[in-house]
Every structure is written in structure tokens, then in C-alpha cells.
Amino acid sequence: MSVHRFSCLFIACTLAGGCASFHAASDNPLDSEQVTVATGDDDLKEAVESGDGRDATADERLDTAIAPELRAKARDAREKLDDPGQTDTGALAEEEDLWNRLRHGFALDHDIDNARVQAQLDWYVRHPKYIQRVVERGRRYLYYILSETEKRNLPSEFALLPVVESAFDPFAYSHGRASGLWQFIPSTAKYFGLTQSWWHDDRRDIIASTDAALEYLERLSERFEGDYTLALAAYNSGGGTVSSAIRRNLKANRPTDFWSLELPRETRHYVPKLIALAKIFDHPEAYGLELPPLKNEPYFEVVDTGSQLDLAQAAELAQVDIDEIYLLNPSYNRWATHPDGPHRLLVPREKAEAFRTALANFPVEQRVSWQSYKVRSGDSLITIARRFHTTPSVIQQVNKLNSDLIRVGQRLLIPSATRDADAYALSASNRLERKQARQRSGHKVRYLVRRGDTFWDIAREHRVSVRELASWNGMAPSDPLIPGKELVIWSKSANAAALASTSPRGKSMVRKVGYRVRKGDSLYAIANRFSVNVSDIASWNGLNTSRYLQPGQSLVLYVDIRNSP
């Protein structure tokens, strides 16, 4: 294999110049010093290690290795994630084999003699089931990712980075709030135009997240003068972290290559993982491993839907299982595509043309189910939206409302799912519900979040770790806790059931109340009146704090009634 390595001789000049072109904004991830802790790789590794070579045990543990949002699907989802249905195991000609195409684009130094690489390599060789699993998961996505990597003239090893980041689990969510195949944290996602809403999360979109990740890697490669190991390190820990490490070494007259830098522990093992994987994929036979054959052809096609579409309808029109639709379109949180687009779906290639034909003959008005609802006393757009599993903004758009004011007796059209909720097994709410229902050790407690609660306080009272508590509820420890949210706790405390009512915090009397905005009201005035925070009111009601409240507007508040007026 020809090795393509770039010199770091110009880095000193770049740093001396201050890297001005990359410091235009303080939120630029190229300047970040935040380490992104990935999830899927370590989770799946732990699953394989705990199997002790017994397939049944290993498979049971592998169900829980699928990161938070997919664990709830248990064995059925694992089988679908790990087996896209390609059963051809015959030998492939070189030009038909995706592995050969992958190898032709390798550009990192696989011959590096480094203990960190060897340690990762030894682990992979001892656990061939790990390689088998990530390959089966990656079948859906690898052709597309490799093609996009080649378009940018980046090393094809980068196409294997989702193995390190997420073990090719599109629903992976880490305790560091990183999500998707490429494990984007919210701030980096926002910088690269990956949006999040009630309907969707672009960090999990196969096309959008791959484009953003490769754009990020391309810019980092330019920043570090073509040194791909430094670019990879910066993808994990931020360009600022790597630049600082280089400056320290320059000052101490030490080498500035990746292997010589003092970097965070996560980052020091990050690049060796990828190189070890590439060595295995380059010469699997040298390590006593055999890669399943993978055809050099697309797994999916992109189909323009033209409008919002119920995912159950899409599965029926495409003649595929609805879970397959979710696994190819994991960005969708709910039962349908986003009403504002992009209006596209990824479907298996062999089903694409039939899907286009069926969709063209399917009436637009039937693509989403509609219900007529008569507004009752006490209703607000928020309460109606929750009842029908949608959002106030969607109801406003559909009914052409200029504000969130509604009147008793008014008729509203509400978009709704065409099937029962259980049919949408991989929607965000169903993933969370089944995740919370999964049996674990300890005493199961359902806990309603109160104002002032923190993960640390709740975890300490129930003698569990913050990371466990967050994971059981499909969250990260840094996610906000909103009063009124129900948590599931597998408490290690002997008096778990009584704990909530006997703890000092449990004596608070938090209640959900409705409030109608009056003339002259402001968020600050309402927050002060009810002894809550402005940010809490905004979070509870999906408000933009820079906009004025309108008289008659309905708000939901969670207040301690002892402190309310």
C-alpha cells in the first residue's frame, strides 16, 4: 500500500500567524477545546467483552450495547440493525467488492510502530464478533459515506470513523450529548447547519451529518497542513486543544506530530483506534479475520416526497418494514417527516422506483392523517399539541393562525399518525418508553422532576451514578431537567418508594398551572411573580425570549404553590 503522509513543517508558521482565518467566531469548533466523548464504540466493546464467548449471552448484552435510543427496541431492532437483509455470501470480483475500493483510498501510515495502536489492534483481533457486528450495521451506510469521502479527496480511512464514533448505530447518544453516526454535539452541529426540532434531529440524518462531518474533517485537514492524524485528533477534542498542545511542544523544542503531543486521554486513543481498524480492513487475513462480502453498490436511494409524509404510509408504499424506514431516516423523531422539509426519504435501492411510482399515484391529502378538533374551555395550543403528539407551531401553520390565540368552539385541523403509536417503534417517544421500561437492578421509581432538581441531587439520593440516571432516561448529564418531566430511577436506596416524599426537596409542592398573559406582562414579571426563572418559562413553552408576549397568550408553568401569588 502506498502511504500518503504530509509534513507538519508549516504548522509552526501557521500557529505563529495566529491562525487568523479560523478565529472569526468564538463558537467556531475549529478553535474548540472541548473533547467529544463518543458512545457506540465503547458500548459495543463492553458488550462483546461481557459475552465470555457464549453467543446467547453475548447477544443479550449486545441488545443493551445499542445506544440509548435504540436499546428500547431490544432484540427485534438489534436483528434489523445488524442484518440489512443482504445474504449473498459468495465471492465478489475485485471491482465489485467495496472493501477493495476502500483499501485503494487508504492514506494514513498503517506501519506506525506504536504501543497505542498495537493495544487497540490486539483487542479487535481477540474479539472478531465486534468487527462482524459493525460491518453488518455499516452495510446500510458505508457505500454512501465512502463515496462522499472520495469526492473530497480525503483518506478512505475517514469512512471508517463512524465505527469509532458510534459503532454505526445511527441512534447513538453519548453522555456528552453527542448524537448520530458521527457523534455531533449540539454546538458543533449548529455551526455546520445541522438543525434540531421536535420533528427531527439533523445530527442523525445520514446525508446531512455525513456532509457536515466530512466538511469539518476537510477544514481541519487544511488547518493542520494535511496532517490527517492531527485533523482526526482535532475532530475529537477541538482544533484549539490540538493547537495548544503543538504550541507547548514547540516551546519545549519537542516534535509536534500527533504521537508526540500531550492530548486528552480520549484523544490519545482515538486515532490509534482508527488506524488499528484500518489495518484490519486492509489485511484481515493477516489477523485471522474474514470480512463479510460487501457489494460495491448503493444500499439506498434518495426519493423526493414533495410534502410531509407519514412514515407508516411510506413503509407501506415502499413495501418495506417501517423500522427499515427509521433506520435509513433516523433523524425523524416522530411519526412523519418534517412538515417544512426537506421532503425526501432514503429507501432501499431495489424499492426506490416502485416507491416513486406508488407515491406519484397516492393523493397528497392522504399522506398525513387529519383530525378535526373543537376547542374547549381551558384549551391552549400547547395542551392540544401535546394531546395529538404535535407542536403548537404546526397547528398554527396548518390552520393559518397569526398568533397562538384560540377561542372556545373554534375548529382546528390537527395532523396525526395514521397508525397506533406502537406501529412507530423507533420514534423518539417509543424508544424512550421502552428504554425506561427495561428491567434493571434496583427498585424502580417513577420520579416527577421538580423545580431546582439536578441530576446530581436525584442520583445521590437514590445511590446511583449521574451517568446511569441520565442513560436510563435517554438523556445526557448536561441535558436540562424540566419540571414536570417523568424520570425512571432504578434506585439502590432501601426506602426508594418513600424517598421522594421524605427528602427535603420532596417536600416542595410543585404543580402544573395554566396562566393567561395580561396586558403589560413580561417574562421577567411573570417569573418574578411565581418565583421561577425566565429561562424555565421559555423552555416549558417553547418561547423565544427576544419576542414580546401577547395579551391572552396561554402559558404553562410549573410552580411551588407555596411561593405562588
Coordinates of C-alpha atoms in Angstrom, one line a residue:
M1 CA 0.0 0.0 0.0
S2 CA 1.4 3.4 -0.9
V3 CA 1.5 5.6 2.1
H4 CA 0.4 9.2 1.8
R5 CA 1.8 11.4 4.6
F6 CA 2.1 15.1 4.8
S7 CA 4.7 17.1 6.6
C8 CA 4.0 19.3 9.6
L9 CA 6.8 21.8 8.8
F10 CA 4.3 24.6 8.1
I11 CA 2.4 24.2 11.3
A12 CA 4.7 26.4 13.2
C13 CA 4.3 29.2 10.7
T14 CA 0.5 28.8 10.8
L15 CA 0.5 29.0 14.6
A16 CA 2.8 31.9 14.7
G17 CA 0.4 33.8 12.4
G18 CA -2.3 33.1 14.9
C19 CA -4.5 31.0 12.6
A20 CA -6.4 34.2 12.0
S21 CA -8.6 32.8 9.3
F22 CA -10.0 30.3 11.7
H23 CA -10.7 32.6 14.7
A24 CA -13.5 34.7 13.2
A25 CA -16.0 33.5 15.8
S26 CA -15.6 32.2 19.4
D27 CA -18.0 29.3 18.7
N28 CA -16.0 28.0 15.8
P29 CA -15.5 24.3 16.5
L30 CA -12.1 24.5 14.8
D31 CA -11.0 26.6 17.7
S32 CA -12.8 24.5 20.4
E33 CA -11.1 22.9 23.3
Q34 CA -14.0 20.6 24.2
V35 CA -13.4 16.8 23.9
T36 CA -16.3 15.0 22.3
V37 CA -16.8 11.7 24.1
A38 CA -18.2 9.1 21.6
T39 CA -20.6 6.4 22.7
G40 CA -21.1 3.4 20.4
D41 CA -17.6 2.1 20.2
D42 CA -17.0 1.6 23.9
D43 CA -20.6 0.4 24.5
L44 CA -20.3 -2.3 21.8
K45 CA -16.8 -3.2 23.0
E46 CA -18.1 -3.7 26.5
A47 CA -20.9 -5.9 25.2
V48 CA -18.6 -8.1 23.3
E49 CA -16.2 -8.4 26.3
S50 CA -19.0 -9.4 28.6
G51 CA -20.1 -12.3 26.3
D52 CA -17.4 -14.7 27.5
G53 CA -17.6 -16.4 24.2
R54 CA -21.2 -17.7 24.7
D55 CA -23.3 -16.5 21.8
A56 CA -26.6 -16.3 23.7
T57 CA -25.1 -14.2 26.5
A58 CA -23.2 -12.0 24.1
D59 CA -26.4 -11.4 22.0
E60 CA -28.4 -10.5 25.1
R61 CA -25.7 -8.0 26.1
L62 CA -25.5 -6.6 22.6
D63 CA -29.1 -5.6 22.8
T64 CA -28.1 -3.1 25.5
A65 CA -25.0 -2.0 23.6
I66 CA -27.2 -0.3 21.0
A67 CA -27.1 3.3 22.4
P68 CA -29.9 4.8 24.4
E69 CA -32.5 5.5 21.8
L70 CA -32.2 2.0 20.1
R71 CA -31.9 -0.1 23.2
A72 CA -35.6 0.0 23.8
K73 CA -36.3 -1.9 20.6
A74 CA -34.4 -4.8 22.1
R75 CA -33.8 -8.0 20.1
D76 CA -36.0 -7.1 17.2
A77 CA -34.3 -3.8 16.5
R78 CA -30.9 -5.4 17.0
E79 CA -31.6 -8.0 14.4
K80 CA -32.7 -5.4 11.9
L81 CA -29.8 -3.1 12.6
D82 CA -27.3 -5.8 12.4
D83 CA -28.8 -7.5 9.4
P84 CA -30.0 -5.3 6.5
G85 CA -31.0 -8.4 4.6
Q86 CA -28.1 -8.9 2.2
T87 CA -27.5 -12.6 2.3
D88 CA -25.2 -13.1 -0.7
T89 CA -22.1 -14.6 0.8
G90 CA -20.4 -15.6 -2.5
A91 CA -17.0 -14.3 -3.6
L92 CA -17.1 -11.0 -5.4
A93 CA -14.9 -9.8 -8.3
E94 CA -12.4 -7.1 -7.2
E95 CA -14.2 -4.3 -8.9
E96 CA -17.5 -5.4 -7.3
D97 CA -16.0 -5.5 -3.8
L98 CA -16.4 -2.4 -1.7
W99 CA -13.6 -3.5 0.6
N100 CA -11.1 -3.3 -2.3
R101 CA -12.4 0.2 -3.2
L102 CA -12.0 1.2 0.5
R103 CA -8.4 -0.1 0.5
H104 CA -7.4 1.8 -2.6
G105 CA -8.1 5.1 -0.8
F106 CA -6.1 4.4 2.3
A107 CA -3.7 7.2 3.1
L108 CA -2.7 7.0 6.7
D109 CA 0.5 5.3 7.9
H110 CA -0.5 1.8 8.8
D111 CA 3.1 0.8 9.6
I112 CA 3.5 3.1 12.6
D113 CA 5.2 1.3 15.4
N114 CA 3.2 2.5 18.4
A115 CA 2.1 0.7 21.5
R116 CA -1.3 2.5 21.5
V117 CA -2.1 1.2 18.0
Q118 CA -1.0 -2.3 19.0
A119 CA -3.1 -2.3 22.1
Q120 CA -6.2 -1.5 20.0
L121 CA -5.3 -4.0 17.3
D122 CA -4.8 -6.8 19.9
W123 CA -8.3 -6.1 21.3
Y124 CA -10.0 -6.2 17.9
V125 CA -8.2 -9.4 17.0
R126 CA -9.3 -11.0 20.2
H127 CA -12.9 -10.0 19.6
P128 CA -13.8 -10.8 16.0
K129 CA -17.6 -10.6 16.8
Y130 CA -17.1 -6.8 17.2
I131 CA -15.8 -6.5 13.6
Q132 CA -18.7 -8.7 12.4
R133 CA -21.3 -6.5 14.1
V134 CA -20.1 -3.1 12.9
V135 CA -19.7 -4.4 9.4
E136 CA -23.3 -5.7 9.4
R137 CA -24.5 -2.4 10.8
G138 CA -22.4 -0.4 8.3
R139 CA -23.8 -2.1 5.2
R140 CA -26.6 0.4 5.0
Y141 CA -24.3 3.5 5.1
L142 CA -20.8 2.6 4.1
Y143 CA -21.1 2.9 0.3
Y144 CA -22.6 6.4 0.6
I145 CA -20.0 7.6 3.2
L146 CA -17.1 6.2 1.2
S147 CA -18.4 7.9 -2.0
E148 CA -18.7 11.2 -0.2
T149 CA -15.2 10.8 1.3
E150 CA -13.8 10.2 -2.2
K151 CA -15.5 13.3 -3.6
R152 CA -13.5 15.4 -1.2
N153 CA -10.2 13.5 -1.8
L154 CA -10.0 12.6 1.8
P155 CA -8.4 9.4 3.1
S156 CA -10.8 6.5 2.9
E157 CA -10.0 5.6 6.5
F158 CA -12.3 8.5 7.3
A159 CA -15.2 6.4 6.1
L160 CA -14.5 4.1 9.0
L161 CA -14.7 6.8 11.6
P162 CA -18.3 6.1 12.4
V163 CA -17.1 2.8 13.8
V164 CA -15.0 4.6 16.4
E165 CA -17.7 7.2 17.0
S166 CA -20.9 5.2 17.1
A167 CA -20.2 1.6 16.0
F168 CA -22.5 2.5 13.1
D169 CA -25.5 3.0 15.4
P170 CA -27.5 5.9 13.9
F171 CA -29.3 6.5 17.1
A172 CA -26.2 6.6 19.3
Y173 CA -26.4 9.2 22.0
S174 CA -23.5 9.8 24.4
H175 CA -23.3 11.1 27.9
G176 CA -21.5 14.1 26.4
R177 CA -24.7 15.0 24.3
A178 CA -23.2 13.7 21.1
S179 CA -25.6 12.1 18.7
G180 CA -25.8 10.1 15.5
L181 CA -23.3 8.1 13.4
W182 CA -20.7 11.0 13.5
Q183 CA -21.5 12.0 17.1
F184 CA -22.1 15.7 16.8
I185 CA -22.6 17.7 19.9
P186 CA -25.3 20.5 19.7
S187 CA -22.9 23.4 19.4
T188 CA -20.8 21.9 16.6
A189 CA -24.0 20.7 14.8
K190 CA -25.4 24.2 14.9
Y191 CA -22.2 25.6 13.5
F192 CA -22.4 23.3 10.5
G193 CA -26.1 23.9 9.9
L194 CA -27.5 20.7 11.4
T195 CA -30.8 21.8 12.9
Q196 CA -32.9 20.2 15.7
S197 CA -36.6 20.4 16.3
W198 CA -39.5 18.4 17.9
W199 CA -39.8 16.7 14.5
H200 CA -36.2 15.9 13.7
D201 CA -32.5 15.9 14.6
D202 CA -30.2 16.5 11.6
R203 CA -27.3 15.1 13.7
R204 CA -28.8 11.7 12.9
D205 CA -29.6 12.4 9.3
I206 CA -27.3 10.2 7.2
I207 CA -26.9 12.7 4.3
A208 CA -26.7 15.9 6.3
S209 CA -24.5 14.6 9.1
T210 CA -22.1 12.9 6.7
D211 CA -21.7 16.1 4.7
A212 CA -21.1 18.1 7.9
A213 CA -18.6 15.6 9.3
L214 CA -16.6 15.5 6.1
E215 CA -16.7 19.3 5.8
Y216 CA -15.4 19.5 9.3
L217 CA -12.6 17.0 8.7
E218 CA -11.7 18.7 5.4
R219 CA -11.3 22.1 7.1
L220 CA -9.4 20.5 10.0
S221 CA -7.1 18.9 7.5
E222 CA -6.4 22.2 5.8
R223 CA -5.8 23.8 9.2
F224 CA -3.1 21.3 10.1
E225 CA -1.5 21.4 6.7
G226 CA -2.6 18.0 5.5
D227 CA -1.6 16.1 8.7
Y228 CA -4.6 13.8 8.9
T229 CA -3.7 12.4 12.3
L230 CA -3.9 15.9 13.7
A231 CA -7.1 16.6 11.9
L232 CA -8.6 13.4 13.5
A233 CA -7.4 14.4 16.9
A234 CA -9.0 17.9 16.4
Y235 CA -12.3 16.3 15.4
N236 CA -12.4 14.5 18.7
S237 CA -11.0 17.3 21.0
G238 CA -11.3 20.5 19.1
G239 CA -8.7 22.4 17.0
G240 CA -7.9 24.7 19.9
T241 CA -6.9 21.7 22.0
V242 CA -4.5 20.4 19.3
S243 CA -3.1 23.8 18.6
S244 CA -2.4 24.4 22.3
A245 CA -0.6 21.0 22.5
I246 CA 1.5 21.9 19.5
R247 CA 2.5 25.3 20.9
R248 CA 3.6 23.6 24.2
N249 CA 5.8 21.2 22.3
L250 CA 7.3 24.0 20.1
K251 CA 8.1 25.9 23.3
A252 CA 9.8 22.8 24.7
N253 CA 11.6 22.0 21.5
R254 CA 9.8 18.7 21.1
P255 CA 8.3 17.2 18.0
T256 CA 4.8 18.3 17.0
D257 CA 3.4 15.2 15.4
F258 CA 0.3 13.5 16.9
W259 CA 2.3 10.8 18.6
S260 CA 4.4 13.3 20.5
L261 CA 1.6 15.6 21.7
E262 CA 0.1 15.6 25.2
L263 CA -3.6 15.3 24.5
P264 CA -6.6 14.3 26.5
R265 CA -6.8 10.6 27.2
E266 CA -9.8 10.1 24.9
T267 CA -8.0 11.7 22.0
R268 CA -4.7 9.8 22.6
H269 CA -6.6 6.6 22.0
Y270 CA -8.9 7.9 19.3
V271 CA -6.5 8.0 16.3
P272 CA -4.9 4.6 17.3
K273 CA -8.4 3.0 17.2
L274 CA -9.0 4.2 13.6
I275 CA -5.5 3.1 12.4
A276 CA -6.0 -0.3 14.1
L277 CA -9.3 -0.8 12.3
A278 CA -7.8 0.3 9.0
K279 CA -5.0 -2.2 9.4
I280 CA -7.6 -5.0 9.9
F281 CA -9.7 -3.9 7.0
D282 CA -6.6 -3.6 4.8
H283 CA -5.3 -7.2 5.5
P284 CA -8.0 -9.1 7.5
E285 CA -6.4 -12.4 6.6
A286 CA -3.2 -11.4 8.4
Y287 CA -5.1 -11.3 11.6
G288 CA -7.1 -14.4 11.1
L289 CA -10.3 -12.5 10.3
E290 CA -12.7 -12.6 7.4
L291 CA -14.8 -9.7 6.4
P292 CA -18.3 -10.4 5.1
P293 CA -18.6 -9.6 1.4
L294 CA -19.9 -6.2 0.7
K295 CA -21.0 -5.2 -2.8
N296 CA -19.7 -2.0 -4.4
E297 CA -23.2 -0.6 -5.0
P298 CA -25.5 1.8 -3.2
Y299 CA -27.8 0.4 -0.5
F300 CA -30.3 3.2 -0.7
E301 CA -31.6 5.9 -3.0
V302 CA -33.0 9.3 -2.1
V303 CA -36.6 9.8 -3.1
D304 CA -38.3 13.3 -3.3
T305 CA -41.6 13.1 -1.5
G306 CA -42.7 16.6 -2.3
S307 CA -44.5 17.1 1.0
Q308 CA -44.8 15.8 4.5
L309 CA -45.4 12.0 4.7
D310 CA -46.5 9.6 7.4
L311 CA -43.7 7.1 7.9
A312 CA -46.1 4.2 8.2
Q313 CA -47.6 5.2 4.8
A314 CA -44.1 5.5 3.4
A315 CA -43.2 2.0 4.5
E316 CA -46.4 0.6 3.0
L317 CA -45.8 2.4 -0.3
A318 CA -42.2 1.2 -0.4
Q319 CA -43.2 -2.3 0.7
V320 CA -40.6 -2.4 3.5
D321 CA -40.8 -2.7 7.2
I322 CA -41.3 0.6 9.0
D323 CA -38.2 0.0 11.1
E324 CA -36.2 0.0 7.8
I325 CA -37.6 3.4 7.1
Y326 CA -36.5 4.7 10.5
L327 CA -33.0 3.1 10.2
L328 CA -32.4 4.8 6.9
N329 CA -34.0 8.0 8.1
P330 CA -33.0 8.1 11.8
S331 CA -33.3 11.9 12.0
Y332 CA -37.1 11.7 12.3
N333 CA -38.2 11.8 15.9
R334 CA -41.9 11.3 15.3
W335 CA -44.4 9.5 13.1
A336 CA -43.9 11.6 10.0
T337 CA -41.3 13.6 8.1
H338 CA -40.8 17.3 8.9
P339 CA -43.7 19.4 7.6
D340 CA -41.2 22.1 6.4
G341 CA -38.9 19.6 4.7
P342 CA -36.5 18.6 3.4
H343 CA -39.1 16.5 1.7
R344 CA -37.1 13.4 1.0
L345 CA -36.8 9.8 2.2
L346 CA -34.0 7.3 1.9
V347 CA -35.4 3.9 0.8
P348 CA -33.6 0.6 -0.2
R349 CA -32.4 0.9 -3.7
E350 CA -34.4 -2.1 -5.0
K351 CA -37.6 -0.5 -3.7
A352 CA -36.9 3.1 -4.9
E353 CA -38.6 3.0 -8.3
A354 CA -41.7 1.3 -7.1
F355 CA -41.9 3.7 -4.2
R356 CA -41.7 6.7 -6.6
T357 CA -44.5 5.2 -8.7
A358 CA -46.7 4.4 -5.7
L359 CA -46.1 7.9 -4.3
A360 CA -47.0 9.6 -7.5
N361 CA -50.4 7.8 -7.5
F362 CA -51.0 8.5 -3.8
P363 CA -53.2 11.5 -3.1
V364 CA -51.4 14.3 -1.3
E365 CA -54.2 14.9 1.1
Q366 CA -53.8 11.3 2.3
R367 CA -50.1 11.5 3.0
V368 CA -50.8 12.7 6.6
S369 CA -54.0 11.9 8.5
W370 CA -56.1 14.8 9.8
Q371 CA -58.4 15.2 12.7
S372 CA -60.9 18.0 13.3
Y373 CA -60.9 19.3 16.8
K374 CA -63.3 21.7 18.5
V375 CA -61.6 23.9 21.1
R376 CA -62.9 23.5 24.6
S377 CA -62.7 25.7 27.7
G378 CA -59.2 25.7 29.1
D379 CA -57.5 24.6 25.9
S380 CA -54.3 26.2 24.6
L381 CA -52.3 25.4 21.5
I382 CA -49.7 23.7 23.8
T383 CA -52.2 21.4 25.5
I384 CA -53.8 20.5 22.2
A385 CA -50.4 19.9 20.6
R386 CA -49.5 17.5 23.4
R387 CA -52.8 15.7 23.1
F388 CA -52.2 15.0 19.4
H389 CA -48.4 14.5 19.6
T390 CA -47.5 17.5 17.5
T391 CA -46.3 21.1 18.2
P392 CA -48.1 24.5 18.5
S393 CA -46.3 25.9 15.5
V394 CA -47.5 23.0 13.3
I395 CA -51.1 23.7 14.4
Q396 CA -50.6 27.4 13.7
Q397 CA -49.2 26.7 10.2
V398 CA -51.9 24.2 9.2
N399 CA -54.7 26.5 10.4
K400 CA -53.1 29.7 9.2
L401 CA -53.2 31.3 12.7
N402 CA -51.4 34.6 13.1
S403 CA -50.9 34.0 16.8
D404 CA -51.4 31.3 19.4
L405 CA -54.8 32.8 20.5
I406 CA -57.7 30.4 20.0
R407 CA -61.4 30.6 21.1
V408 CA -63.8 28.1 22.6
G409 CA -65.8 26.4 19.8
Q410 CA -63.2 27.1 17.1
R411 CA -62.5 24.2 14.8
L412 CA -58.9 23.2 14.2
L413 CA -57.3 20.7 11.8
I414 CA -54.7 18.6 13.5
P415 CA -52.2 16.4 11.6
S416 CA -52.0 12.9 13.3
A417 CA -50.5 9.5 12.8
T418 CA -52.3 7.0 10.6
R419 CA -51.4 4.1 12.8
D420 CA -51.4 3.4 16.5
A421 CA -48.4 4.7 18.4
D422 CA -46.9 1.2 18.7
A423 CA -46.5 1.0 15.0
Y424 CA -43.8 3.7 15.1
A425 CA -41.5 1.5 17.1
L426 CA -38.4 3.6 16.5
S427 CA -39.9 7.1 17.0
A428 CA -38.3 9.1 19.8
S429 CA -41.2 8.7 22.3
N430 CA -41.4 4.9 21.7
R431 CA -37.7 4.4 22.0
L432 CA -37.7 6.3 25.3
E433 CA -40.8 4.5 26.6
R434 CA -39.3 1.0 26.0
K435 CA -35.9 2.1 27.3
Q436 CA -37.5 3.3 30.6
A437 CA -39.5 0.0 30.8
R438 CA -36.4 -2.2 30.5
Q439 CA -35.7 -4.2 33.7
R440 CA -32.6 -3.3 35.6
S441 CA -31.2 -4.0 39.1
G442 CA -32.6 -1.9 41.9
H443 CA -36.0 -0.6 42.9
K444 CA -37.9 1.0 40.1
V445 CA -39.1 4.5 40.9
R446 CA -41.0 7.0 38.7
Y447 CA -40.0 10.5 39.7
L448 CA -41.6 13.8 38.6
V449 CA -38.9 16.5 38.2
R450 CA -39.4 19.5 40.4
R451 CA -38.1 23.0 40.1
G452 CA -34.4 23.1 41.3
D453 CA -33.8 19.4 40.7
T454 CA -30.4 18.4 39.4
F455 CA -29.2 15.0 38.1
W456 CA -26.6 15.1 40.9
D457 CA -29.1 15.6 43.7
I458 CA -31.5 12.9 42.4
A459 CA -28.7 10.4 41.8
R460 CA -27.2 11.0 45.2
E461 CA -30.5 10.4 47.0
H462 CA -31.0 7.1 45.1
R463 CA -27.4 5.9 45.3
V464 CA -26.9 5.7 41.6
S465 CA -24.5 7.5 39.3
V466 CA -25.4 10.6 37.3
R467 CA -24.5 8.8 34.1
E468 CA -26.7 5.9 34.9
L469 CA -29.7 8.1 35.8
A470 CA -29.3 10.1 32.5
S471 CA -28.8 7.0 30.4
W472 CA -32.0 5.2 31.8
N473 CA -34.0 8.2 30.5
G474 CA -32.3 8.7 27.2
M475 CA -30.5 11.8 28.3
A476 CA -27.0 13.2 28.9
P477 CA -26.0 14.5 32.3
S478 CA -25.8 18.0 30.9
D479 CA -29.3 18.0 29.4
P480 CA -31.7 20.3 31.2
L481 CA -34.2 18.9 33.6
I482 CA -37.6 20.4 33.0
P483 CA -40.1 20.4 35.9
G484 CA -42.9 18.0 35.2
K485 CA -40.7 15.6 33.2
E486 CA -41.0 12.0 34.5
L487 CA -37.8 10.1 35.1
V488 CA -37.4 6.4 35.7
I489 CA -34.9 5.6 38.5
W490 CA -33.5 2.2 39.4
S491 CA -32.8 3.2 43.0
K492 CA -30.3 1.4 45.2
S493 CA -31.8 3.0 48.3
A494 CA -33.7 0.7 50.6
N495 CA -36.5 3.2 51.1
A496 CA -36.7 4.2 47.4
A497 CA -40.5 4.4 47.3
A498 CA -40.7 6.8 50.2
L499 CA -37.6 8.8 49.4
A500 CA -39.3 11.4 47.1
S501 CA -41.7 12.4 49.8
T502 CA -39.3 12.3 52.7
S503 CA -36.4 14.1 51.3
P504 CA -36.1 17.9 51.8
R505 CA -36.6 18.5 48.1
G506 CA -39.5 16.1 48.1
K507 CA -41.5 18.4 50.4
S508 CA -41.9 21.0 47.6
M509 CA -45.4 21.3 46.2
V510 CA -44.8 21.7 42.5
R511 CA -47.9 21.9 40.4
K512 CA -48.6 22.4 36.7
V513 CA -50.7 25.6 36.3
G514 CA -52.0 27.5 33.3
Y515 CA -51.5 31.2 33.0
R516 CA -53.1 33.7 30.5
V517 CA -50.9 36.6 29.7
R518 CA -52.3 40.0 30.8
K519 CA -51.7 43.4 29.3
G520 CA -48.3 44.7 30.5
D521 CA -46.9 41.3 31.4
S522 CA -43.4 40.3 30.5
L523 CA -41.5 37.1 31.0
Y524 CA -39.5 38.7 33.8
A525 CA -42.6 39.9 35.6
I526 CA -44.3 36.5 35.4
A527 CA -41.1 34.7 36.5
N528 CA -40.8 37.1 39.5
R529 CA -44.5 36.6 40.4
F530 CA -44.3 32.8 40.5
S531 CA -40.7 32.5 41.8
V532 CA -39.4 30.7 38.7
N533 CA -36.7 31.5 36.1
V534 CA -37.3 33.3 32.8
S535 CA -35.3 30.5 31.0
D536 CA -37.6 27.9 32.6
I537 CA -40.8 29.6 31.3
A538 CA -39.3 29.9 27.9
S539 CA -38.3 26.2 27.9
W540 CA -41.7 25.0 29.2
N541 CA -43.5 26.9 26.4
G542 CA -41.0 26.8 23.5
L543 CA -40.7 30.6 23.6
N544 CA -38.1 32.9 22.1
T545 CA -37.1 35.3 24.9
S546 CA -36.4 38.1 22.5
R547 CA -40.0 38.3 21.5
Y548 CA -42.8 40.1 23.3
L549 CA -45.7 38.2 24.9
Q550 CA -49.2 38.9 23.6
P551 CA -52.2 39.6 25.9
G552 CA -54.3 36.5 26.1
Q553 CA -51.4 34.1 25.3
S554 CA -51.6 30.9 27.3
L555 CA -48.6 29.7 29.2
V556 CA -47.8 26.5 31.2
L557 CA -45.9 27.0 34.4
Y558 CA -44.5 24.5 37.0
V559 CA -44.6 26.3 40.3
D560 CA -44.2 25.6 44.0
I561 CA -47.7 26.6 45.1
R562 CA -46.4 27.7 48.5
N563 CA -44.5 30.5 46.7
S564 CA -47.2 31.4 44.1
P565 CA -49.3 34.6 44.4

